[in-house]
XYZ file of C-alpha atoms in Angstrom:
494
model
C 27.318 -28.954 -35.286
C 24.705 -28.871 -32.304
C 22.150 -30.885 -32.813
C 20.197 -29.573 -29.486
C 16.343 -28.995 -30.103
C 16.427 -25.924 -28.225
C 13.478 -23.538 -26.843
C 13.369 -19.935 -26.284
C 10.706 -20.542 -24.356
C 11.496 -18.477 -21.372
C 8.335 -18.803 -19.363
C 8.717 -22.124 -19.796
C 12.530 -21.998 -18.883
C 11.818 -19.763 -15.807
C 9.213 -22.396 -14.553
C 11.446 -25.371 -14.753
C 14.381 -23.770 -13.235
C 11.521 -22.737 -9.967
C 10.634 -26.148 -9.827
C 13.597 -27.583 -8.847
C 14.580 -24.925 -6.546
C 11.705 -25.564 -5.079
C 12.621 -29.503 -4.816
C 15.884 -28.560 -3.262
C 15.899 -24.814 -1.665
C 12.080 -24.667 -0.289
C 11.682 -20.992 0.310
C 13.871 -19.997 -1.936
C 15.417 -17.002 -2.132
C 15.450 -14.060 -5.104
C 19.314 -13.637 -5.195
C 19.117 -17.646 -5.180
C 17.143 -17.678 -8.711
C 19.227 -15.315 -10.275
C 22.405 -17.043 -9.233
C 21.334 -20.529 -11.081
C 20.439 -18.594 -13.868
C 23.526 -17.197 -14.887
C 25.441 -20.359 -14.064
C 23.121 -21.990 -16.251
C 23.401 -18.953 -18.786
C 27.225 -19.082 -18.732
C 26.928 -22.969 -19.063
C 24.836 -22.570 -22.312
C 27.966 -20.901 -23.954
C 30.415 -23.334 -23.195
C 30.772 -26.244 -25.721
C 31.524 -28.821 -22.930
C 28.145 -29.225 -20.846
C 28.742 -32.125 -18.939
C 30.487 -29.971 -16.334
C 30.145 -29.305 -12.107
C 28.899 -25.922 -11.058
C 31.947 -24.290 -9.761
C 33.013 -24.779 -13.686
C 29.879 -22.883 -15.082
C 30.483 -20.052 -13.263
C 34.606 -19.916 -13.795
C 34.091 -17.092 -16.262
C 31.951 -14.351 -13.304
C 34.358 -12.034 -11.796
C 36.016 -13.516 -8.939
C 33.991 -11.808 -6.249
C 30.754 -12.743 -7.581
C 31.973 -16.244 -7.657
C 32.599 -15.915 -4.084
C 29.433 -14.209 -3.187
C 27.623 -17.175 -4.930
C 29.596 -19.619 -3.022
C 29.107 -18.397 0.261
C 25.907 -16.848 0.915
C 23.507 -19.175 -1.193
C 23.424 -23.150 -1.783
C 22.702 -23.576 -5.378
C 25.499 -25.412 -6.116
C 23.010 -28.550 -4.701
C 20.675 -28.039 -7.355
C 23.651 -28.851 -10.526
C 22.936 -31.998 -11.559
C 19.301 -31.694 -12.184
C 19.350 -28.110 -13.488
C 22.231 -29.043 -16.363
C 19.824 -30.993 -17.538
C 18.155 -27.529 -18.547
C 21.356 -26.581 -20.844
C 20.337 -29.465 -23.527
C 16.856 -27.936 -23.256
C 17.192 -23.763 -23.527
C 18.749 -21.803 -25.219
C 21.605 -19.104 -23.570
C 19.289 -16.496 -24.982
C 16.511 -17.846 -22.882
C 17.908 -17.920 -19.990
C 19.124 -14.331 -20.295
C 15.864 -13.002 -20.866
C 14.969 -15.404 -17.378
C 17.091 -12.833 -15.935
C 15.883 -9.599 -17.507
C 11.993 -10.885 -16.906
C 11.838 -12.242 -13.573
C 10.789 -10.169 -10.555
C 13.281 -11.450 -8.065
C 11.767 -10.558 -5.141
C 8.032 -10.278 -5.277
C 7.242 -11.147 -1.463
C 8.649 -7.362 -1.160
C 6.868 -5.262 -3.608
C 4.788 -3.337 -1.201
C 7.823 -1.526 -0.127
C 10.811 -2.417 -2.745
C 9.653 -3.638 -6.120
C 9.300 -1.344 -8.890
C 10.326 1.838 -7.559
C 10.363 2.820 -10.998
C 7.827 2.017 -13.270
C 9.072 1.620 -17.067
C 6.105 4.356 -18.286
C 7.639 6.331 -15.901
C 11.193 5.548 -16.951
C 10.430 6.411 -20.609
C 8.898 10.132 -19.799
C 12.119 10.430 -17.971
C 14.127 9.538 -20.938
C 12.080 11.781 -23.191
C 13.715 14.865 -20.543
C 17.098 13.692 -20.350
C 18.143 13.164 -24.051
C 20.066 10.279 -23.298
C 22.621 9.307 -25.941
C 25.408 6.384 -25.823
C 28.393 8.526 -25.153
C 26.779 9.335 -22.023
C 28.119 8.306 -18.262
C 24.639 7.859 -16.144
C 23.692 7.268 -12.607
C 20.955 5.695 -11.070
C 19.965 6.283 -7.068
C 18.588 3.300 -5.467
C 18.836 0.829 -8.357
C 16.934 -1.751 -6.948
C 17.268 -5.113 -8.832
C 18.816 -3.484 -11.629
C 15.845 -3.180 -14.405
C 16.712 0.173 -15.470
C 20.488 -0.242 -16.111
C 19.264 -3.234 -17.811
C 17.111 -1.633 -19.889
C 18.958 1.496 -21.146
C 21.934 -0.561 -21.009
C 20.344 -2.323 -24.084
C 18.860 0.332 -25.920
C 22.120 2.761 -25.706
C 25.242 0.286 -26.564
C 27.965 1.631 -25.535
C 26.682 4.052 -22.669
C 28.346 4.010 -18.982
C 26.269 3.072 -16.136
C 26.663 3.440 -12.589
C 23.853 2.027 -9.999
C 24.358 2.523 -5.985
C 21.885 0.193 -3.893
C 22.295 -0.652 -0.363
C 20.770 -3.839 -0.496
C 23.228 -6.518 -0.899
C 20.613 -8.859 -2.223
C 19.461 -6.404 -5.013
C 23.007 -5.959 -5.520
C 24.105 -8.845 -6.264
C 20.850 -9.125 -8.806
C 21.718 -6.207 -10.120
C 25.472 -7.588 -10.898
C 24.795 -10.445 -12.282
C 22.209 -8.411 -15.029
C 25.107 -6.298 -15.775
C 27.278 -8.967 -16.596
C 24.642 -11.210 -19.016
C 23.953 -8.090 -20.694
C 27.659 -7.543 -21.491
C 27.214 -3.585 -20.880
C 29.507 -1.151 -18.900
C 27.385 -1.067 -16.025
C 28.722 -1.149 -12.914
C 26.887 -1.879 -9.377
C 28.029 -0.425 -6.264
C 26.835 -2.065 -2.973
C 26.677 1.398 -0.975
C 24.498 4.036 0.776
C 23.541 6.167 -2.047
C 23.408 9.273 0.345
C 27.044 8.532 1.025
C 28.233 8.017 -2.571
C 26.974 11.425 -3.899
C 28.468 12.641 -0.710
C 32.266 10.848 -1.590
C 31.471 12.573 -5.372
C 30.253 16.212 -4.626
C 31.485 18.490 -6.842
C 33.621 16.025 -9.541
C 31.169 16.290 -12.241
C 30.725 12.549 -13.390
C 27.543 12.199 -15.088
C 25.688 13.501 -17.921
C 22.706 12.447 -15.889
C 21.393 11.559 -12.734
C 17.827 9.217 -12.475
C 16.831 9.280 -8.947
C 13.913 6.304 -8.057
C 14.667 6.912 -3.687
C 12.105 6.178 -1.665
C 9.332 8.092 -0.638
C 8.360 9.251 3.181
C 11.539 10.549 4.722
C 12.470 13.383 5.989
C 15.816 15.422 7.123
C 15.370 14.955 10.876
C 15.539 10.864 9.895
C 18.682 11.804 8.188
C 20.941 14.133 10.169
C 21.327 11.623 12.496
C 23.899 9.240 10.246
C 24.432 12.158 8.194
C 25.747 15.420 10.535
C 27.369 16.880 7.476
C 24.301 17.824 5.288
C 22.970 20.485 7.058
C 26.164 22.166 7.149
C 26.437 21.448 3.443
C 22.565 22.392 2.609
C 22.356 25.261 5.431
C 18.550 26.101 3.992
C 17.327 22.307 5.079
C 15.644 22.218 7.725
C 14.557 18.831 10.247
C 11.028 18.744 8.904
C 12.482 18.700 4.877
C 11.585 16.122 2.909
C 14.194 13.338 1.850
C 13.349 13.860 -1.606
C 14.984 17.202 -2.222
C 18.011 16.029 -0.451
C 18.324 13.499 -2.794
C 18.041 15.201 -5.293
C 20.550 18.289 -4.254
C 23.212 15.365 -3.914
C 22.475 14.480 -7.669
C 22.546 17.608 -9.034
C 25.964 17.997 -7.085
C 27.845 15.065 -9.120
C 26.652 16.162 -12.131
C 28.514 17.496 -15.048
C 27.574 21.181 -15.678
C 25.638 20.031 -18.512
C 23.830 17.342 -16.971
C 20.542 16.816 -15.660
C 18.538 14.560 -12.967
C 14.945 13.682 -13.222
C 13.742 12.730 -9.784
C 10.378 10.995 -8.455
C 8.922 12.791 -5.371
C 6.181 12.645 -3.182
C 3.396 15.414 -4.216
C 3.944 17.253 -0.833
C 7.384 18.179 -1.489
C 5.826 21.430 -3.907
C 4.031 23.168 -1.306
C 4.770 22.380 2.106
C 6.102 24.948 4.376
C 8.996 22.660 5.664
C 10.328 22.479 1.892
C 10.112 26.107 1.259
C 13.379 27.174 1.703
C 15.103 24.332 -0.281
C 12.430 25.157 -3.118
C 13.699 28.997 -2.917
C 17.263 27.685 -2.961
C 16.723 25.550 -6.077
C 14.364 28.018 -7.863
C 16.307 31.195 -7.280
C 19.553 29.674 -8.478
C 18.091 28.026 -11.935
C 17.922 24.708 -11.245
C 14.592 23.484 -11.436
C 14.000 23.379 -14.927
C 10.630 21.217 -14.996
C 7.763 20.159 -12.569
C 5.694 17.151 -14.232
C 2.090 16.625 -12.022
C 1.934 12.890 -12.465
C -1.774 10.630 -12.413
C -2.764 8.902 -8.687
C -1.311 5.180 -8.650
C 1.781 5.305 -10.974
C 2.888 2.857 -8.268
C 2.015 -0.353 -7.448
C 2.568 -0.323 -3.606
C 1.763 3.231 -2.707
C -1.095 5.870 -3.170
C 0.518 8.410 -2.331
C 0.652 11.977 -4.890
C 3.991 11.518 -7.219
C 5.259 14.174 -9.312
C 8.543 14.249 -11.409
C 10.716 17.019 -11.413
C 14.059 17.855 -14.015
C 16.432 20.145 -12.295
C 19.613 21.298 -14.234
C 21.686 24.334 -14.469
C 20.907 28.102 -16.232
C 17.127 28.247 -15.996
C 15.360 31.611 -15.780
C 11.698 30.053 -15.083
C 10.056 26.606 -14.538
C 7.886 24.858 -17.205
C 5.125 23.435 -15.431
C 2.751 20.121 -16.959
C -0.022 18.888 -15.659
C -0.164 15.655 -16.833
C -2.370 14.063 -13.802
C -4.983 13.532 -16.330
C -3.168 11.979 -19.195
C -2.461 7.927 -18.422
C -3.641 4.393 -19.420
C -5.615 2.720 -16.753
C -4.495 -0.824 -16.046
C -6.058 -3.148 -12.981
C -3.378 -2.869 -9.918
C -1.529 0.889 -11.446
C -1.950 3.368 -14.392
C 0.815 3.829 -17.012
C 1.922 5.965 -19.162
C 1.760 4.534 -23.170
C 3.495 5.973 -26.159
C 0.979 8.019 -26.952
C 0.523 9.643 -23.515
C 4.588 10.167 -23.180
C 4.291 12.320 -26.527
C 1.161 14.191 -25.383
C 3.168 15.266 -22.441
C 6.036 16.398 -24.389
C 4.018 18.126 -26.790
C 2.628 20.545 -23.568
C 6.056 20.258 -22.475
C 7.728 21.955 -25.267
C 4.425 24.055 -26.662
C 2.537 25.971 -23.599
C -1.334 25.390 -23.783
C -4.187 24.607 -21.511
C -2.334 22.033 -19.469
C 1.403 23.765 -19.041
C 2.629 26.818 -18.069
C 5.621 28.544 -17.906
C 6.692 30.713 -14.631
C 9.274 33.219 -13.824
C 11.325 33.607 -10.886
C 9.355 36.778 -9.606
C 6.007 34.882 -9.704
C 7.090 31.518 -8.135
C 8.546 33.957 -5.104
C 5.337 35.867 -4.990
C 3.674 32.346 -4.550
C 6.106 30.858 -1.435
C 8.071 29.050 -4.757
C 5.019 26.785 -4.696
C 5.992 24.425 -7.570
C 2.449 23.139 -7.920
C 0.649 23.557 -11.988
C -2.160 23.830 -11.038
C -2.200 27.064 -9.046
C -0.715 29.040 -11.921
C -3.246 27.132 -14.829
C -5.898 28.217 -12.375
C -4.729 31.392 -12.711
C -4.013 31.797 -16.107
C -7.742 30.445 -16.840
C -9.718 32.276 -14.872
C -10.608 35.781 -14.604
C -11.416 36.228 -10.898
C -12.639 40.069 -10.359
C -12.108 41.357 -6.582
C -10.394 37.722 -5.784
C -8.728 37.648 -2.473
C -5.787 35.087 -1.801
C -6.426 32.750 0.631
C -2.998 33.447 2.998
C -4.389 37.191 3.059
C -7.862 35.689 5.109
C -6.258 32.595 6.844
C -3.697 31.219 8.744
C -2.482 28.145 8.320
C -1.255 25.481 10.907
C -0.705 21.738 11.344
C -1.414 19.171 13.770
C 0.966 18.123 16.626
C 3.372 15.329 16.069
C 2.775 13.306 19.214
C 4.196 9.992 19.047
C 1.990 7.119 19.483
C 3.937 5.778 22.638
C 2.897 9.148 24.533
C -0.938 9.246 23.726
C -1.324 5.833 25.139
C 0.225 6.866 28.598
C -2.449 9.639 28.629
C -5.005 7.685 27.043
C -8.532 7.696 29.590
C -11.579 5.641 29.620
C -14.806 7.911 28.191
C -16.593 7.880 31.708
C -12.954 9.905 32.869
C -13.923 13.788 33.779
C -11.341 14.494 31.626
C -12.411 17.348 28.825
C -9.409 17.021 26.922
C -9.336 14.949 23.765
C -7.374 14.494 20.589
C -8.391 14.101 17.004
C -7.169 11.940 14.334
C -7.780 11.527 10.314
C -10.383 8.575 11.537
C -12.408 10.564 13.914
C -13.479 12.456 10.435
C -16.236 11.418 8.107
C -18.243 12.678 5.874
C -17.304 15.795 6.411
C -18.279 15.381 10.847
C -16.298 15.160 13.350
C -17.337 12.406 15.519
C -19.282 13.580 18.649
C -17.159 11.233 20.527
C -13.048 11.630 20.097
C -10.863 10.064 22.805
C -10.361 11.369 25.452
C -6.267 12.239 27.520
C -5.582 13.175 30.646
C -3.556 15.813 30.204
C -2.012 18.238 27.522
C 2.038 19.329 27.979
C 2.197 23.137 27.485
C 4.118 22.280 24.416
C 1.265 21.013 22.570
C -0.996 24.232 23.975
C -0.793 26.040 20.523
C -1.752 23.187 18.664
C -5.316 23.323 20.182
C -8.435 23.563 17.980
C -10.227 26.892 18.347
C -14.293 27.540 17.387
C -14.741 27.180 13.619
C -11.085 26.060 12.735
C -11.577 23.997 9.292
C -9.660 20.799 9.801
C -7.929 18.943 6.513
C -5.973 15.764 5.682
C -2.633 16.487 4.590
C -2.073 13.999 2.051
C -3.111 10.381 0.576
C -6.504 9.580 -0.043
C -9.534 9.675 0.602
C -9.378 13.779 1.351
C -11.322 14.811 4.519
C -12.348 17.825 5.299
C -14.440 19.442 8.637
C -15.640 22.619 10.804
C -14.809 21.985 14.450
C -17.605 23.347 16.426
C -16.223 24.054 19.837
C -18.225 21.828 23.095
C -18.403 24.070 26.220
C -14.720 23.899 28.261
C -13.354 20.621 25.888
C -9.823 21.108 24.517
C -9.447 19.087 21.486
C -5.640 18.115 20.040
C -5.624 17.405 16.521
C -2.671 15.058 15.772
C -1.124 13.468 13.024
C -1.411 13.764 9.393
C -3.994 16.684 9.392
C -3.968 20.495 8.144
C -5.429 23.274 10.306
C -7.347 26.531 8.657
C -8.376 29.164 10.916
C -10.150 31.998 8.818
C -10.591 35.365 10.279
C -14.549 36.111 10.633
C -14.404 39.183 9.621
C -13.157 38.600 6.120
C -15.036 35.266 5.459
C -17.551 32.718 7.122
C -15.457 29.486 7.579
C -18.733 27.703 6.725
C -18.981 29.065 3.563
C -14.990 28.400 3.389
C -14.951 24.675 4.300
């Protein structure tokens, strides 16, 4: 019988396997801790504990044996972390695994690319069952397997993650958990690309990152816009991802994927929204609350596509969340709330047909058609019918500095940024270039153009008074209105 006092502590457990990594490994890595901790998970099984390292981990797969053997150096650590085995139980050391973030020095740009609040709306869309075969893009450390690996027993996971250190996070979850999951160290672009058109999954979660666009893309991958003819260099990442996960699904299936808020409405995404819209697969548009995410700002929204639907249910759910101190979440009670508008149309959903969304550039934004729906405008003129609309230039950084001039230069040519706008002003003093290439001519700012920030926060928003002979280029992350003055006085319009 084992007479072991043992402790399920597992903060406790997590803090004494840290401390002697620290002792031996200073600077430790992530993939480092989770290695230890299934050797001394595996160890905690065994009846004989007096045993070397390459012994605890006999039982791993043979290639995550290797991986552990060559690219990290616990195996120097043994003798003092058996010790733990007498102390904890397996149990606690699993849940080591499940709890820890791995790789916090990353979070700005890797950790938690999907919340659990927003995991669990997703889950409320997808109707996931056990029988089901699921896929998850960008899988990170493996959380989400993790997690709906344990609360579906039975189900058939499949992350892709490029990352070899997630992976091999990730692998070593899926095998304490004792799930099907398996953990593919690959380009997720190129693995949807290898499975186009085999219908694998039930379902498709899709946590990519934000801020890319096609013209990053077409590059390594020549192939897509021959595949996707409607992309064009200026669409957004996001729907590409998520036309490669609709196109390994089963006919059945759906994907629920996370995009940036600017992927509803821009002009560059237009023609992939008309694609998607026009042949039934968007099924859902979710407006989600501002900081969902701990290491970005930026507008989120969530978005169910699947097959054989003849209008999109639209929720604006940007107002429904639990604050909390570094991101807002989503509890029980707020998942259900969006459901409910989900599935019963009120003041905060809408459904809209086909006919409308074209009317409306296939805008999938809410809140244009619950404005609409509310409010009884009489003699109401849309906006595209009294302005035009335009955007900055894209000049790269490298290029304004080589044209960059001092402020006493005779120069009249200037350029203006997000940060030469505040409260509303334009600052009387912008810096000042040399020279403009013809190419950038039709960019320039004209009397009374109304200049706006495209995205993020804080908004800006400003008239541009025209100076005598000065040219100004706006560049960078900025929208340009120019209203015709003889339908409406751009000051009353900004």
């Amino acid at each position: 019988m084992d007479k072991r006092i043992l402790s399920m502590n597992e903060s406790e457990c997590a803090m004494r396997i840290s401390n002697i990594l620290k002792e031996y490994l200073p600077g430790y890595r992530g993939v480092e801790l989770a290695a230890i901790t299934i050797a001394l998970y595996e160890a905690a099984k065994m009846e004989n504990r007096d045993l070397r390292f390459i012994d605890a981990i006999s039982k791993l797969p043979k290639d995550i044996q290797e991986i552990i053997m060559r690219y990290t150096k616990v195996d120097v650590t043994w003798n003092d972390m058996k010790e733990l085995v007498e102390e904890f139980t397996p149990e606690a050391f699993k849940k080591v695994l499940f709890g820890t973030e791995f790789f916090p020095e990353s979070a700005k740009i890797n950790f938690d690319n999907a919340p659990k609040s927003l995991i669990a709306l997703a889950e409320e869309f997808l109707s996931i069952d056990s029988k089901q075969k699921g896929l998850q893009l960008y899988s990170d450390c493996g959380r989400v397997l993790v997690d709906l690996g344990q609360k579906y027993p039975g189900i058939e996971l499949t992350g892709v993650e490029q990352n070899p250190d997630f992976n091999l996070v990730a692998k070593i979850k899926a095998l304490a958990i004792g799930q099907n999951i398996r953990v593919k160290q690959v380009v997720p672009m190129e693995y949807c690309l290898e499975n186009r058109g085999k219908g694998i999954y039930d379902f498709v979660i899709s946590t990519h990152p934000f801020g890319f666009r096609m013209r990053t893309l077409s590059e390594k991958f020549s192939d897509l816009s021959n595949i996707y003819p409607y992309l064009k260099t200026g669409t957004a990442a996001d729907w590409v991802y998520s036309l490669l996960a609709m196109d390994v699904l089963k006919n059945s299936g759906k994907v629920v994927a996370f995009l940036s808020a600017g992927c509803k409405f821009t002009n560059q995404d237009k023609d992939v929204r008309k694609y998607l819209v026009h042949n039934g697969y968007v099924e859902a548009v979710i407006n989600l609350p501002n900081r969902m995410y701990s290491y970005t700002g930026i507008n989120t929204v969530m978005v169910v596509l699947s097959k054989g639907n003849n209008g999109v249910r639209m929720v604006d759910a940007s107002g429904i969340y639990t604050p909390g101190r570094r991101q807002n979440e989503f509890s029980k009670e707020n998942i259900e709330q969006i459901v409910e508008a989900y599935n019963n149309l009120g003041d905060i959903s809408v459904e809209v047909s086909v006919e409308e969304l074209a009317k409306n550039d296939y805008v999938l934004l809410p809140t244009r058609f619950l404005a609409e729906a509310e409010a009884e405008i009489e003699n109401g003129v849309r906006m595209e019918e009294i302005v035009e609309f335009d955007r900055s230039a894209m000049v790269p950084a490298a290029e304004l500095d080589k044209i960059s001039v001092e402020d006493n230069d005779a120069s009249e040519n200037y350029y203006l940024r997000l940060s030469e706008i505040h409260d509303g002003v334009i600052d009387k003093r912008l810096p000042k270039i040399s020279t403009i290439d013809k190419k950038y001519e039709k960019y320039l700012l004209q009397n009374n153009d109304i200049i706006l920030s495209r995205n993020g926060a804080p908004f800006k928003v400003a008239l541009y008074n025209q100076n005598g002979k000065e040219k100004v280029l706006p560049v960078g992350n900025l929208l340009v209105l120019r209203a015709d003055p003889n339908k409406v006085n751009p000051v009353y319009l900004k």
